[in-house]
Amino acid sequence: MRLLLISNSTMAGEEYLDYPKNNIKDFLGDKPVKALFIPYAGVTVSFDEYEAKVKAKFNEVGHDIVSIHHFEDPVKAVEEAEAIVVGGGSTWNMLHLVHKNNLTEAIRKRVISENVPYIGWSAGSNLACPTIKTTNDMPIIDPLGFDALNLIPFQINPHYLDKNPDGHGGETREDRINEFMVVNTDMYVAGLREGSMFLVENGKINLIGKLNCRIFKNNVQAYELSPKDDFNFLLK
Amino acid sequence: MRLLLISNSTMAGEEYLDYPKNNIKDFLGDKPVKALFIPYAGVTVSFDEYEAKVKAKFNEVGHDIVSIHHFEDPVKAVEEAEAIVVGGGSTWNMLHLVHKNNLTEAIRKRVISENVPYIGWSAGSNLACPTIKTTNDMPIIDPLGFDALNLIPFQINPHYLDKNPDGHGGETREDRINEFMVVNTDMYVAGLREGSMFLVENGKINLIGKLNCRIFKNNVQAYELSPKDDFNFLLK
């Protein structure tokens, strides 16, 4: 299984999908790949517009995409995909359409049994988790079930951030993850800061990026691991 | 119907439930009221501890609460309540337990038909809306359906805030509400900033607080209304 699970598409002030483009290039390899793009998280952007944005960046690094909304049979599109790419936006809208189009088992089969590379960012990284219960997004639509692809056995919290804006009295992200752990006692949560990504291949997982990742487990004090540390316990 | 729907319990740097305590006092009136408290949004706090915190503040202003978790029959507790108070925390855990304990129709009957006062803050204000689809909370548990009490015909986004923390590249709250409106085209959303609350009584609604409220509707440019403005269109 080969996964590239990216926290966020865009660093503040930078171009869309710019910072991870070379990681995507390396992950897909030297031979040009035309990946299947799943734009379902896009809500305030049309699927055509979303495809064009992502395609432009993939083309910059010698690869290409085609969006699943052009196919009459989305399950068949997954069955024939060279690689699968799931973009960010609304995790809820994404999972709603993944479920509605019966894609869960098709994607799992390709990625787990047939070694088709999977790239996700933001909502697309949450989709690789057991559930979407660690998304930050507003639940604008019933996802038709909280279960996601379960490609990895732990939860990612993408866009992990440490503080509230000044003067804001609500719960911090860490407070929210602490609530998750009380209700989901057996699950690790990885707080994946912006600019970070997980690379899963050959049965191993590595953190890529400049920042640490924050690890949460029920009844354990949350702690930091750096890109040099061993994250393989997360896959057990 | 009488509702006091508060954005947040606590202003940064202040004591728990301090800023709205006099609004709660005025809302419940001169005669001491012993309200039924629903602590289901509390996850990292025990229901006993949560009750004690809220009770202390209600006692300061001449009123009292008792938490629903002390009653063997929660529906009967609602049927006999003088007032209903729903605290903040995890909107998801709250709605899960409201549904599990079959409280929706019991609360609606008391509040709508029998004029029992309802006070909510944060998750408790979201509970008064048609659904919880404008919560900011992490979906730590399946709520057993997204429908809420539907006491008001519009959605509140509590803890509304304008900006992301510096350097954060993710969607703003306004971006998220814009996504909500694309999928829920007929619904008004009121972005209720911290320190603000809605008072609903005698068929009218007023905004209380120092800050403006931001109003969202699909295909309408979001706009600001002040506590002096007329909000009654939201009840239509």
Short mmCIF file of C-alpha atoms in Angstrom, two decimals, chain A residues 86-226:
data_model
loop_
_atom_site.label_atom_id
_atom_site.label_comp_id
_atom_site.label_asym_id
_atom_site.label_seq_id
_atom_site.Cartn_x
_atom_site.Cartn_y
_atom_site.Cartn_z
CA VAL A 86 -8.66 13.12 -3.24
CA GLY A 87 -8.67 16.88 -2.70
CA GLY A 88 -9.71 19.04 0.26
CA GLY A 89 -12.76 21.19 0.95
CA SER A 90 -15.76 19.84 2.85
CA THR A 91 -15.04 16.41 4.34
CA TRP A 92 -18.82 16.00 4.78
CA ASN A 93 -19.74 16.62 1.17
CA MET A 94 -16.88 14.38 0.07
CA LEU A 95 -17.93 11.44 2.22
CA HIS A 96 -21.59 11.93 1.29
CA LEU A 97 -20.71 11.52 -2.41
CA VAL A 98 -18.21 8.69 -1.81
CA HIS A 99 -20.96 6.77 -0.02
CA LYS A 100 -23.68 7.75 -2.48
CA ASN A 101 -21.54 6.50 -5.40
CA ASN A 102 -20.54 3.29 -3.57
CA LEU A 103 -16.83 4.00 -3.90
CA THR A 104 -15.56 2.81 -0.51
CA GLU A 105 -14.94 -0.82 -1.34
CA ALA A 106 -13.73 -0.05 -4.86
CA ILE A 107 -11.08 2.38 -3.58
CA ARG A 108 -10.04 0.05 -0.74
CA LYS A 109 -9.57 -2.83 -3.15
CA ARG A 110 -7.42 -0.79 -5.54
CA VAL A 111 -5.26 0.77 -2.84
CA ILE A 112 -4.89 -2.18 -0.45
CA SER A 113 -4.85 -5.18 -2.79
CA GLU A 114 -3.59 -3.68 -6.03
CA ASN A 115 -1.07 -1.16 -4.69
CA VAL A 116 -2.62 1.79 -6.53
CA PRO A 117 -1.05 4.99 -5.11
CA TYR A 118 -3.40 7.19 -3.05
CA ILE A 119 -2.81 10.91 -2.50
CA GLY A 120 -5.06 12.98 -0.25
CA TRP A 121 -4.88 16.41 1.28
CA SER A 122 -7.02 17.79 4.09
CA ALA A 123 -10.43 16.09 3.59
CA GLY A 124 -8.67 13.57 1.37
CA SER A 125 -6.35 12.63 4.23
CA ASN A 126 -9.28 12.27 6.61
CA LEU A 127 -10.88 9.93 4.07
CA ALA A 128 -7.96 7.49 4.51
CA CYS A 129 -8.74 7.20 8.27
CA PRO A 130 -11.16 4.77 9.94
CA THR A 131 -13.78 7.54 10.27
CA ILE A 132 -14.11 11.28 9.65
CA LYS A 133 -14.57 11.93 13.36
CA THR A 134 -11.42 14.09 13.57
CA THR A 135 -12.32 16.52 10.78
CA ASN A 136 -12.40 20.24 11.52
CA ASP A 137 -15.06 20.94 8.94
CA MET A 138 -18.60 22.17 9.45
CA PRO A 139 -21.08 19.27 9.03
CA ILE A 140 -23.03 20.85 6.19
CA ILE A 141 -24.54 17.57 5.00
CA ASP A 142 -25.24 14.11 6.42
CA PRO A 143 -22.29 11.96 5.28
CA LEU A 144 -24.50 8.83 5.13
CA GLY A 145 -22.37 7.20 7.82
CA PHE A 146 -19.18 8.30 9.57
CA ASP A 147 -17.01 5.39 8.37
CA ALA A 148 -14.29 6.30 5.89
CA LEU A 149 -11.78 4.22 3.89
CA ASN A 150 -9.90 2.79 6.89
CA LEU A 151 -6.65 2.57 4.93
CA ILE A 152 -4.73 3.45 8.10
CA PRO A 153 -5.73 2.35 11.61
CA PHE A 154 -5.40 5.79 13.24
CA GLN A 155 -7.02 9.20 12.88
CA ILE A 156 -5.39 12.25 11.34
CA ASN A 157 -6.40 15.73 12.42
CA PRO A 158 -5.29 17.81 9.43
CA HIS A 159 -4.54 21.55 9.74
CA TYR A 160 -3.60 20.85 13.36
CA LEU A 161 -3.05 24.12 15.17
CA ASP A 162 -2.04 24.87 18.72
CA LYS A 163 -3.88 28.00 19.68
CA ASN A 164 -7.13 29.80 19.29
CA PRO A 165 -7.08 33.26 17.75
CA ASP A 166 -6.44 35.91 20.41
CA GLY A 167 -9.49 36.68 22.50
CA HIS A 168 -11.43 33.60 21.42
CA GLY A 169 -12.82 31.72 24.41
CA GLY A 170 -13.88 28.45 22.76
CA GLU A 171 -12.26 25.05 22.97
CA THR A 172 -8.82 24.61 21.39
CA ARG A 173 -8.10 21.88 18.87
CA GLU A 174 -6.41 19.93 21.66
CA ASP A 175 -9.57 20.22 23.80
CA ARG A 176 -11.59 18.80 20.90
CA ILE A 177 -9.20 15.89 20.34
CA ASN A 178 -9.29 15.19 24.08
CA GLU A 179 -13.07 14.90 23.79
CA PHE A 180 -12.64 12.51 20.84
CA MET A 181 -10.38 10.28 22.90
CA VAL A 182 -12.80 10.03 25.80
CA VAL A 183 -15.41 8.61 23.43
CA ASN A 184 -12.94 6.66 21.23
CA THR A 185 -10.53 5.27 23.79
CA ASP A 186 -8.49 2.90 21.61
CA MET A 187 -7.60 5.24 18.78
CA TYR A 188 -4.43 7.24 18.18
CA VAL A 189 -4.91 10.73 16.74
CA ALA A 190 -2.07 12.44 14.88
CA GLY A 191 -2.29 16.22 14.88
CA LEU A 192 -0.74 16.93 11.47
CA ARG A 193 0.37 20.54 11.30
CA GLU A 194 0.18 22.57 8.11
CA GLY A 195 3.07 21.89 5.74
CA SER A 196 3.35 18.27 6.96
CA MET A 197 2.45 14.93 5.40
CA PHE A 198 2.63 11.21 6.07
CA LEU A 199 4.23 8.89 3.53
CA VAL A 200 3.13 5.26 3.89
CA GLU A 201 4.92 2.63 1.78
CA ASN A 202 6.54 -0.79 2.22
CA GLY A 203 4.58 -1.18 5.44
CA LYS A 204 6.25 1.85 7.04
CA ILE A 205 5.12 5.39 7.78
CA ASN A 206 7.23 8.55 7.84
CA LEU A 207 6.46 12.17 8.65
CA ILE A 208 7.66 14.68 6.06
CA GLY A 209 7.88 18.42 6.74
CA LYS A 210 9.56 20.94 8.98
CA LEU A 211 7.23 20.75 11.97
CA ASN A 212 6.59 18.15 14.66
CA CYS A 213 3.44 16.06 14.77
CA ARG A 214 1.38 15.93 17.99
CA ILE A 215 0.30 12.47 19.12
CA PHE A 216 -2.84 11.88 21.21
CA LYS A 217 -4.08 8.73 22.94
CA ASN A 218 -6.56 8.34 25.74
CA ASN A 219 -4.92 8.39 29.19
CA VAL A 220 -1.55 9.39 27.71
CA GLN A 221 -0.15 12.91 27.91
CA ALA A 222 -0.12 14.31 24.36
CA TYR A 223 3.42 14.43 22.97
CA GLU A 224 5.45 15.65 20.04
CA LEU A 225 7.36 13.58 17.48
CA SER A 226 9.69 15.01 14.87
#
